[in-house]
Amino acid sequence: MHIHILGICGTFMGSLAILAKQLGHRVTGSDANVYPPMSTQLEQQGIELVQGYDPAQLEPVPDMVVIGNAMSRGNPCVEHVLEHNLRYMSGPQWLHDNLLADRWVLAVAGTHGKTTTATMLAWILEQAGMAPGFLIGGVPLNFETSARIGETPFFVIEADEYDTAFFDKRSKFVHYHPRTLILNNLEFDHADIFPDLAAIQRQFHHLMRILPATGQVIMPADVTALDEVIEMGCWSERVLTGFDRRASWSAQLLSEDGSHFSVQHEGKSLGEVCWSLTGLHNVSNAINALVAARHVGVQPEHAIEALSRFGGVKRRMERLGEVAGITVYDDFAHHPSAIQTTLEGIRARVGKRQAVVAVIEPRSNTMRLGAHKAQLAEATAMADQVYWYQPEGLDWSLDEVVAQSPVPARLETEICPLVNRLVSELPRGAQVVIMSNGGFGGIHQKLLKALEQRESIHVL
């Protein structure tokens, strides 16, 4: 078949495109914004990309148009599909019907950590010789692509609660029919489609309803919002993890930053993980992934060995480079809790001996609506300096966040002046964490290049 995907450069739709290609289909697609790393990955797979939504791309007529959830009525291609009665389907529905229906699906849901945890789980299964299929909403460093069909019944998927499509307002994850389910955490997010936390909890309840009785739910023991979901109904085995005394699976930190810890089951140590990741959130992610792998037969000691060789995910505290002792990281954090845990992790690693500098672009739909603006300032308390960037389309000013900041903070509205200021003000040895869920105007490489130029001038 010829499958054309609208919104192909989104992390989910891009991964779906790779799976469709692996199934033998001819795959093309379009997006309003085509940028790396997803565009690079798609082009390497031989998938044709079109910039924009000119309906001419739908001639000759594809056998199926898969429509991403970023598409809405009024989009020229969407209107063309409806007007000419072309065959169309949502991405999650296509995925279920063509790939997931006969698989043992291991799904990772929650507000934070889905991408990282799903990648950990896929890596554990891979190292155990299980050759799983997977779809991950990011680019894993331990695999060549973000998605593959796999060679066994096991399929790992990042299970997003965002809505499916303009014509299907259910959460994506209800299409996946998992047997093993990780619930990492649950907070209010996606203010553009959910009015409150209760509305999100209702979607999680719908997910719980389709889990089989022989399935397993893995979740932290200390998250009230998830406990409330369970109270609505749970028909599967539940395994509690985390640092709460009720947890049967937990971790004991052997280094403050979380880069070294032992895995505990019922108070007994099963082995130690020593890796490059930091932060309590990643320790929790690892425990959840280990327990999920155990559900499909992976022994904990094998999972521990795999986690010690885990390389991480692009844009999740990805180390981009170091110039004159200044290290630049790229992080996807787009929620106050994610910002806080990321900064806590790097602070625990470097202590007070090095400056931690946060450069933040609040650009998610929820951020644009200002749903979390009251929590943003305090989320940066572990940084030494914060540079906030006011992107176009943000309907409120970051001036108030800067004024409330517990640490020195500045507001910038243009990329080049922001880069120039960073180059002139960053102290040697600084750890610079750039946070955005978008391209951020290519600031990452611009900053590294400017730092290199500054250093070459100093050397001369």
Short mmCIF file of C-alpha atoms in Angstrom, two decimals:
data_model
loop_
_atom_site.label_atom_id
_atom_site.label_comp_id
_atom_site.label_asym_id
_atom_site.label_seq_id
_atom_site.Cartn_x
_atom_site.Cartn_y
_atom_site.Cartn_z
CA MET A 1 0.00 0.00 0.00
CA HIS A 2 0.93 3.64 -0.34
CA ILE A 3 0.43 5.24 3.05
CA HIS A 4 0.61 9.02 3.39
CA ILE A 5 1.00 10.42 6.90
CA LEU A 6 -0.14 13.92 7.85
CA GLY A 7 1.94 15.29 10.73
CA ILE A 8 4.75 12.80 10.12
CA CYS A 9 7.49 14.57 12.07
CA GLY A 10 5.77 14.21 15.43
CA THR A 11 7.56 11.66 17.58
CA PHE A 12 4.68 9.16 17.48
CA MET A 13 3.79 9.57 13.81
CA GLY A 14 7.42 9.46 12.74
CA SER A 15 7.91 6.18 14.58
CA LEU A 16 4.69 4.82 13.06
CA ALA A 17 6.03 5.73 9.60
CA ILE A 18 9.14 3.62 10.23
CA LEU A 19 7.00 0.63 11.26
CA ALA A 20 4.82 0.98 8.16
CA LYS A 21 7.95 1.07 6.02
CA GLN A 22 9.28 -2.08 7.74
CA LEU A 23 5.96 -3.81 7.00
CA GLY A 24 6.67 -3.26 3.29
CA HIS A 25 4.45 -0.27 2.53
CA ARG A 26 5.47 2.76 0.51
CA VAL A 27 5.42 5.61 3.03
CA THR A 28 5.32 9.34 2.41
CA GLY A 29 4.31 12.20 4.68
CA SER A 30 4.15 15.88 5.38
CA ASP A 31 4.47 18.29 8.28
CA ALA A 32 4.45 22.02 8.90
CA ASN A 33 7.82 21.85 10.65
CA VAL A 34 10.38 19.39 9.38
CA TYR A 35 13.44 19.35 11.67
CA PRO A 36 15.91 16.87 13.22
CA PRO A 37 16.23 14.45 14.81
CA MET A 38 13.00 12.93 13.44
CA SER A 39 13.35 14.33 9.90
CA THR A 40 16.89 12.92 9.67
CA GLN A 41 15.75 9.52 10.89
CA LEU A 42 12.87 9.39 8.39
CA GLU A 43 15.03 10.40 5.45
CA GLN A 44 17.55 7.70 6.38
CA GLN A 45 14.69 5.19 6.18
CA GLY A 46 13.89 6.32 2.64
CA ILE A 47 10.64 8.05 3.59
CA GLU A 48 9.68 11.02 1.39
CA LEU A 49 8.89 14.22 3.29
CA VAL A 50 6.88 17.21 2.10
CA GLN A 51 6.94 20.60 3.84
CA GLY A 52 3.46 22.01 4.36
CA TYR A 53 -0.06 20.81 3.57
CA ASP A 54 -0.72 21.57 -0.08
CA PRO A 55 -3.42 19.06 -1.17
CA ALA A 56 -1.37 18.39 -4.31
CA GLN A 57 0.62 15.92 -2.19
CA LEU A 58 -2.48 13.69 -2.19
CA GLU A 59 -2.24 13.11 -5.94
CA PRO A 60 -2.07 10.36 -7.01
CA VAL A 61 -4.44 9.24 -4.28
CA PRO A 62 -2.75 7.18 -1.52
CA ASP A 63 -4.30 3.88 -0.46
CA MET A 64 -4.55 5.22 3.11
CA VAL A 65 -4.09 8.61 4.74
CA VAL A 66 -3.02 8.34 8.38
CA ILE A 67 -3.91 11.56 10.18
CA GLY A 68 -1.90 12.77 13.16
CA ASN A 69 -3.58 14.31 16.19
CA ALA A 70 -1.98 17.70 15.46
CA MET A 71 -4.24 17.96 12.40
CA SER A 72 -7.58 19.76 12.72
CA ARG A 73 -10.50 20.88 10.58
CA GLY A 74 -9.42 23.68 8.28
CA ASN A 75 -6.13 22.02 7.41
CA PRO A 76 -6.02 21.93 3.57
CA CYS A 77 -5.10 18.24 3.41
CA VAL A 78 -7.73 17.25 5.99
CA GLU A 79 -10.40 19.13 4.04
CA HIS A 80 -9.26 17.46 0.81
CA VAL A 81 -9.45 14.00 2.41
CA LEU A 82 -12.99 14.63 3.64
CA GLU A 83 -14.21 16.33 0.47
CA HIS A 84 -12.95 13.57 -1.83
CA ASN A 85 -13.89 10.70 0.51
CA LEU A 86 -10.34 9.36 0.73
CA ARG A 87 -9.64 6.46 3.08
CA TYR A 88 -8.26 7.73 6.36
CA MET A 89 -7.48 6.48 9.85
CA SER A 90 -5.85 7.67 13.07
CA GLY A 91 -2.30 6.65 13.87
CA PRO A 92 -3.16 4.65 17.02
CA GLN A 93 -5.97 2.77 15.24
CA TRP A 94 -3.70 1.93 12.30
CA LEU A 95 -1.04 0.71 14.70
CA HIS A 96 -3.45 -1.58 16.54
CA ASP A 97 -5.06 -3.03 13.43
CA ASN A 98 -1.81 -3.64 11.56
CA LEU A 99 0.69 -4.53 14.27
CA LEU A 100 -0.51 -4.77 17.88
CA ALA A 101 -3.61 -6.95 17.72
CA ASP A 102 -1.70 -10.24 18.13
CA ARG A 103 1.19 -9.01 20.28
CA TRP A 104 1.99 -8.98 24.02
CA VAL A 105 1.99 -5.22 24.46
CA LEU A 106 4.03 -3.64 27.26
CA ALA A 107 2.84 -0.04 27.58
CA VAL A 108 4.41 2.83 29.51
CA ALA A 109 2.00 5.58 30.57
CA GLY A 110 2.16 8.60 32.86
CA THR A 111 2.84 12.31 32.76
CA HIS A 112 6.64 12.02 32.88
CA GLY A 113 9.31 9.51 31.89
CA LYS A 114 7.39 7.56 29.25
CA THR A 115 10.06 7.81 26.58
CA THR A 116 12.97 6.99 28.87
CA THR A 117 11.19 4.12 30.63
CA ALA A 118 9.94 2.58 27.38
CA THR A 119 13.48 2.72 26.00
CA MET A 120 14.87 1.10 29.17
CA LEU A 121 12.28 -1.67 28.92
CA ALA A 122 12.96 -2.33 25.24
CA TRP A 123 16.71 -2.40 25.97
CA ILE A 124 16.28 -4.89 28.83
CA LEU A 125 14.25 -7.21 26.59
CA GLU A 126 16.77 -6.81 23.79
CA GLN A 127 19.66 -7.73 26.07
CA ALA A 128 17.68 -10.75 27.27
CA GLY A 129 17.53 -12.00 23.67
CA MET A 130 13.82 -11.31 23.24
CA ALA A 131 14.19 -9.07 20.13
CA PRO A 132 11.08 -6.98 20.97
CA GLY A 133 9.25 -4.64 18.69
CA PHE A 134 8.88 -1.12 19.99
CA LEU A 135 7.58 2.37 19.31
CA ILE A 136 9.23 5.10 21.35
CA GLY A 137 8.43 8.81 21.22
CA GLY A 138 12.05 9.81 20.86
CA VAL A 139 15.36 8.62 19.45
CA PRO A 140 16.97 5.97 21.71
CA LEU A 141 20.76 5.92 21.83
CA ASN A 142 20.91 2.12 22.24
CA PHE A 143 18.94 1.45 19.04
CA GLU A 144 19.29 2.65 15.46
CA THR A 145 15.69 3.87 15.19
CA SER A 146 12.78 4.85 17.41
CA ALA A 147 10.61 1.98 16.18
CA ARG A 148 10.84 -1.53 14.78
CA ILE A 149 8.54 -4.50 14.23
CA GLY A 150 10.60 -6.97 16.27
CA GLU A 151 10.96 -10.73 15.95
CA THR A 152 8.90 -11.98 18.92
CA PRO A 153 5.38 -11.41 20.31
CA PHE A 154 6.62 -8.70 22.68
CA PHE A 155 6.05 -5.04 21.76
CA VAL A 156 6.98 -2.06 23.93
CA ILE A 157 5.10 1.18 23.38
CA GLU A 158 5.08 4.64 24.86
CA ALA A 159 1.43 5.09 25.80
CA ASP A 160 0.38 8.73 25.55
CA GLU A 161 -2.82 10.08 27.10
CA TYR A 162 -3.14 12.82 24.46
CA ASP A 163 -6.18 12.54 22.21
CA THR A 164 -6.12 10.28 19.15
CA ALA A 165 -7.29 12.54 16.30
CA PHE A 166 -9.72 15.35 15.48
CA PHE A 167 -12.33 12.64 14.82
CA ASP A 168 -11.47 10.44 17.84
CA LYS A 169 -11.10 12.27 21.16
CA ARG A 170 -10.20 9.20 23.22
CA SER A 171 -6.66 8.99 24.56
CA LYS A 172 -4.20 7.25 22.23
CA PHE A 173 -3.41 4.53 24.73
CA VAL A 174 -6.87 2.94 24.71
CA HIS A 175 -6.06 1.62 21.23
CA TYR A 176 -3.02 -0.36 22.36
CA HIS A 177 -4.65 -3.08 24.55
CA PRO A 178 -1.62 -3.72 26.78
CA ARG A 179 -1.05 -6.81 28.92
CA THR A 180 1.77 -5.23 30.94
CA LEU A 181 1.22 -1.62 31.98
CA ILE A 182 3.58 0.81 33.69
CA LEU A 183 1.99 3.90 35.26
CA ASN A 184 4.96 6.14 36.05
CA ASN A 185 3.11 9.05 37.65
CA LEU A 186 0.15 11.33 37.03
CA GLU A 187 -0.17 15.12 37.10
CA PHE A 188 -2.28 17.69 35.32
CA ASP A 189 -1.03 18.31 31.78
CA HIS A 190 -2.36 18.87 28.26
CA ALA A 191 -4.49 21.81 29.32
CA ASP A 192 -5.47 22.30 25.68
CA ILE A 193 -7.65 19.16 25.76
CA PHE A 194 -8.25 18.32 29.44
CA PRO A 195 -10.08 20.74 31.76
CA ASP A 196 -8.65 19.23 34.94
CA LEU A 197 -6.82 16.26 36.46
CA ALA A 198 -10.07 14.34 36.93
CA ALA A 199 -10.61 14.29 33.16
CA ILE A 200 -7.18 12.70 32.67
CA GLN A 201 -7.85 10.19 35.44
CA ARG A 202 -11.04 9.17 33.62
CA GLN A 203 -8.97 8.31 30.53
CA PHE A 204 -6.56 6.27 32.66
CA HIS A 205 -9.56 4.46 34.09
CA HIS A 206 -10.65 3.59 30.54
CA LEU A 207 -7.20 2.12 30.00
CA MET A 208 -7.46 0.06 33.18
CA ARG A 209 -10.79 -1.33 31.99
CA ILE A 210 -9.25 -3.04 28.94
CA LEU A 211 -6.32 -4.68 30.77
CA PRO A 212 -6.87 -8.46 31.07
CA ALA A 213 -7.14 -10.14 34.47
CA THR A 214 -3.80 -11.88 33.82
CA GLY A 215 -2.24 -8.51 33.06
CA GLN A 216 -0.05 -6.53 35.42
CA VAL A 217 -0.09 -2.88 36.51
CA ILE A 218 3.23 -1.51 37.78
CA MET A 219 3.00 1.80 39.61
CA PRO A 220 4.60 3.85 42.40
CA ALA A 221 3.17 3.41 45.88
CA ASP A 222 3.05 7.11 46.74
CA VAL A 223 1.11 8.86 43.94
CA THR A 224 -2.35 9.87 45.14
CA ALA A 225 -3.62 10.66 41.63
CA LEU A 226 -2.87 7.08 40.55
CA ASP A 227 -4.38 5.61 43.72
CA GLU A 228 -7.58 7.43 42.81
CA VAL A 229 -7.53 5.83 39.35
CA ILE A 230 -7.14 2.38 40.94
CA GLU A 231 -10.09 3.11 43.24
CA MET A 232 -12.28 3.50 40.13
CA GLY A 233 -11.53 -0.14 39.32
CA CYS A 234 -8.60 -2.49 38.84
CA TRP A 235 -9.04 -6.04 37.54
CA SER A 236 -5.36 -6.97 37.13
CA GLU A 237 -2.42 -7.73 39.42
CA ARG A 238 -0.88 -4.56 40.84
CA VAL A 239 2.82 -4.24 41.75
CA LEU A 240 3.93 -1.26 43.84
CA THR A 241 7.34 0.34 43.34
CA GLY A 242 9.24 3.37 44.56
CA PHE A 243 10.58 4.71 47.82
CA ASP A 244 7.42 4.31 49.91
CA ARG A 245 7.38 1.58 52.59
CA ARG A 246 4.44 -0.09 50.83
CA ALA A 247 6.54 -0.74 47.71
CA SER A 248 7.65 -4.32 47.13
CA TRP A 249 10.25 -3.16 44.58
CA SER A 250 12.49 -0.20 45.40
CA ALA A 251 16.02 1.15 45.19
CA GLN A 252 18.68 2.11 47.69
CA LEU A 253 20.81 5.01 46.50
CA LEU A 254 24.54 4.33 46.61
CA SER A 255 25.31 7.77 45.22
CA GLU A 256 23.28 10.90 45.89
CA ASP A 257 22.75 11.72 42.21
CA GLY A 258 21.19 8.33 41.37
CA SER A 259 24.04 7.19 39.11
CA HIS A 260 24.65 4.18 41.39
CA PHE A 261 21.93 2.27 43.23
CA SER A 262 20.96 -1.20 44.35
CA VAL A 263 17.69 -2.87 43.34
CA GLN A 264 15.65 -4.05 46.33
CA HIS A 265 12.86 -6.64 46.40
CA GLU A 266 11.04 -7.09 49.70
CA GLY A 267 14.06 -5.53 51.41
CA LYS A 268 16.62 -7.83 49.77
CA SER A 269 19.28 -6.46 47.41
CA LEU A 270 19.32 -8.18 44.01
CA GLY A 271 22.24 -6.28 42.48
CA GLU A 272 23.56 -2.82 41.66
CA VAL A 273 23.11 -0.49 38.70
CA CYS A 274 25.91 1.92 37.85
CA TRP A 275 25.10 4.09 34.85
CA SER A 276 25.41 7.55 33.27
CA LEU A 277 21.90 8.77 34.15
CA THR A 278 21.08 10.95 37.16
CA GLY A 279 18.03 11.82 39.23
CA LEU A 280 15.57 9.94 41.42
CA HIS A 281 13.08 10.00 38.57
CA ASN A 282 15.38 7.86 36.43
CA VAL A 283 15.98 5.46 39.31
CA SER A 284 12.20 5.06 39.59
CA ASN A 285 11.92 4.60 35.82
CA ALA A 286 14.53 1.85 35.98
CA ILE A 287 12.74 -0.06 38.75
CA ASN A 288 9.46 0.10 36.81
CA ALA A 289 11.14 -1.15 33.63
CA LEU A 290 12.81 -4.01 35.51
CA VAL A 291 9.51 -5.16 37.04
CA ALA A 292 7.74 -4.98 33.67
CA ALA A 293 10.49 -7.07 32.07
CA ARG A 294 10.11 -9.60 34.89
CA HIS A 295 6.44 -9.98 33.93
CA VAL A 296 7.54 -11.44 30.58
CA GLY A 297 10.22 -13.66 32.10
CA VAL A 298 13.41 -11.58 32.37
CA GLN A 299 15.30 -12.31 35.59
CA PRO A 300 16.09 -9.19 37.66
CA GLU A 301 19.85 -9.83 37.57
CA HIS A 302 19.76 -9.77 33.76
CA ALA A 303 17.74 -6.55 33.80
CA ILE A 304 20.24 -4.99 36.20
CA GLU A 305 23.11 -5.85 33.83
CA ALA A 306 21.21 -4.31 30.90
CA LEU A 307 20.41 -1.11 32.81
CA SER A 308 24.10 -0.69 33.62
CA ARG A 309 24.71 -0.54 29.84
CA PHE A 310 21.78 1.77 29.08
CA GLY A 311 22.76 4.74 26.94
CA GLY A 312 19.71 6.97 27.32
CA VAL A 313 17.54 8.85 24.83
CA LYS A 314 18.20 11.85 22.63
CA ARG A 315 16.93 15.08 24.20
CA ARG A 316 16.68 13.53 27.68
CA MET A 317 19.66 15.15 29.40
CA GLU A 318 21.62 14.38 26.26
CA ARG A 319 25.18 15.64 26.53
CA LEU A 320 25.77 17.60 23.32
CA GLY A 321 29.31 18.79 23.89
CA GLU A 322 31.86 20.49 26.10
CA VAL A 323 33.88 23.64 25.37
CA ALA A 324 36.39 25.08 27.83
CA GLY A 325 34.87 23.01 30.61
CA ILE A 326 31.34 24.26 29.85
CA THR A 327 29.03 21.28 29.22
CA VAL A 328 25.82 21.70 27.21
CA TYR A 329 22.86 19.34 27.62
CA ASP A 330 19.60 19.07 25.70
CA ASP A 331 16.52 18.11 27.73
CA PHE A 332 12.85 17.71 26.76
CA ALA A 333 11.49 19.01 30.09
CA HIS A 334 8.25 20.90 29.44
CA HIS A 335 6.43 20.67 32.80
CA PRO A 336 7.43 22.17 36.18
CA SER A 337 7.93 18.74 37.75
CA ALA A 338 10.18 17.64 34.88
CA ILE A 339 12.21 20.85 35.11
CA GLN A 340 12.61 20.37 38.85
CA THR A 341 13.67 16.72 38.75
CA THR A 342 16.11 17.33 35.90
CA LEU A 343 17.81 20.17 37.75
CA GLU A 344 17.85 18.20 41.01
CA GLY A 345 19.60 15.36 39.20
CA ILE A 346 22.37 17.49 37.72
CA ARG A 347 22.80 19.38 40.99
CA ALA A 348 23.23 16.13 42.89
CA ARG A 349 25.87 15.08 40.38
CA VAL A 350 28.03 18.24 40.41
CA GLY A 351 27.27 19.50 43.92
CA LYS A 352 28.17 23.14 44.55
CA ARG A 353 31.50 22.99 42.79
CA GLN A 354 30.05 23.81 39.35
CA ALA A 355 27.39 26.28 38.25
CA VAL A 356 24.11 24.83 36.93
CA VAL A 357 22.55 27.12 34.33
CA ALA A 358 19.04 26.49 32.97
CA VAL A 359 17.91 27.86 29.60
CA ILE A 360 14.18 27.29 29.24
CA GLU A 361 11.65 27.73 26.44
CA PRO A 362 8.09 27.04 27.67
CA ARG A 363 6.42 26.11 24.39
CA SER A 364 4.11 23.12 24.97
CA ASN A 365 0.39 23.68 24.51
CA THR A 366 -0.12 23.54 28.28
CA MET A 367 2.65 26.09 28.84
CA ARG A 368 1.21 28.39 26.19
CA LEU A 369 -2.08 28.42 28.05
CA GLY A 370 -0.29 29.36 31.29
CA ALA A 371 -1.67 26.40 33.24
CA HIS A 372 1.61 25.89 35.11
CA LYS A 373 2.99 29.41 35.30
CA ALA A 374 2.55 29.62 39.10
CA GLN A 375 4.87 26.60 39.57
CA LEU A 376 7.57 27.49 37.05
CA ALA A 377 9.74 29.82 39.14
CA GLU A 378 10.09 27.45 42.10
CA ALA A 379 10.86 24.54 39.75
CA THR A 380 14.24 26.14 38.97
CA ALA A 381 15.41 26.43 42.60
CA MET A 382 18.32 24.01 42.06
CA ALA A 383 19.86 26.17 39.32
CA ASP A 384 22.39 28.95 39.91
CA GLN A 385 21.07 31.02 37.00
CA VAL A 386 18.03 30.78 34.73
CA TYR A 387 17.51 32.29 31.29
CA TRP A 388 13.87 32.23 30.21
CA TYR A 389 13.01 32.54 26.52
CA GLN A 390 9.63 34.02 25.52
CA PRO A 391 8.62 32.16 22.32
CA GLU A 392 6.16 33.52 19.78
CA GLY A 393 2.62 32.44 20.55
CA LEU A 394 3.01 32.41 24.32
CA ASP A 395 -0.12 34.29 25.40
CA TRP A 396 1.29 35.54 28.70
CA SER A 397 4.50 37.22 29.78
CA LEU A 398 7.31 35.44 31.60
CA ASP A 399 8.11 38.68 33.47
CA GLU A 400 6.15 37.44 36.48
CA VAL A 401 8.07 34.15 36.53
CA VAL A 402 11.37 36.03 36.42
CA ALA A 403 10.23 38.33 39.24
CA GLN A 404 9.29 35.34 41.43
CA SER A 405 12.47 33.39 40.71
CA PRO A 406 14.30 32.03 43.78
CA VAL A 407 17.57 32.28 41.81
CA PRO A 408 18.95 34.98 39.45
CA ALA A 409 16.87 34.98 36.27
CA ARG A 410 16.66 36.88 32.99
CA LEU A 411 14.13 37.05 30.18
CA GLU A 412 15.12 37.03 26.50
CA THR A 413 12.92 37.26 23.42
CA GLU A 414 15.43 36.55 20.62
CA ILE A 415 17.77 33.62 20.09
CA CYS A 416 20.93 35.42 18.93
CA PRO A 417 21.01 37.94 21.82
CA LEU A 418 20.36 35.02 24.21
CA VAL A 419 23.32 33.09 22.79
CA ASN A 420 25.53 36.18 22.99
CA ARG A 421 24.58 36.77 26.61
CA LEU A 422 25.27 33.16 27.52
CA VAL A 423 28.68 33.27 25.86
CA SER A 424 29.61 36.43 27.74
CA GLU A 425 28.24 35.34 31.12
CA LEU A 426 28.78 31.57 31.44
CA PRO A 427 31.54 30.74 33.93
CA ARG A 428 34.06 28.02 33.14
CA GLY A 429 32.86 24.64 34.28
CA ALA A 430 29.18 25.57 33.98
CA GLN A 431 26.62 22.82 33.33
CA VAL A 432 24.12 24.32 30.86
CA VAL A 433 20.77 22.53 30.59
CA ILE A 434 18.68 23.69 27.60
CA MET A 435 15.02 22.73 28.06
CA SER A 436 12.35 22.74 25.36
CA ASN A 437 10.04 20.28 23.62
CA GLY A 438 10.77 21.91 20.26
CA GLY A 439 13.71 22.95 18.13
CA PHE A 440 14.34 26.14 20.20
CA GLY A 441 15.66 27.95 17.13
CA GLY A 442 18.71 25.68 16.92
CA ILE A 443 20.14 27.30 20.05
CA HIS A 444 22.06 24.18 21.08
CA GLN A 445 24.52 24.14 18.19
CA LYS A 446 24.60 27.94 17.99
CA LEU A 447 25.74 28.09 21.60
CA LEU A 448 28.40 25.40 21.17
CA LYS A 449 29.74 27.11 18.04
CA ALA A 450 29.83 30.51 19.76
CA LEU A 451 31.64 29.02 22.75
CA GLU A 452 34.22 27.44 20.44
CA GLN A 453 34.77 30.82 18.76
CA ARG A 454 35.16 32.48 22.15
CA GLU A 455 37.71 29.87 23.18
CA SER A 456 39.73 30.19 19.97
CA ILE A 457 39.95 33.94 20.52
CA HIS A 458 41.18 33.37 24.08
CA VAL A 459 43.82 30.94 22.80
CA LEU A 460 45.06 33.45 20.21
#
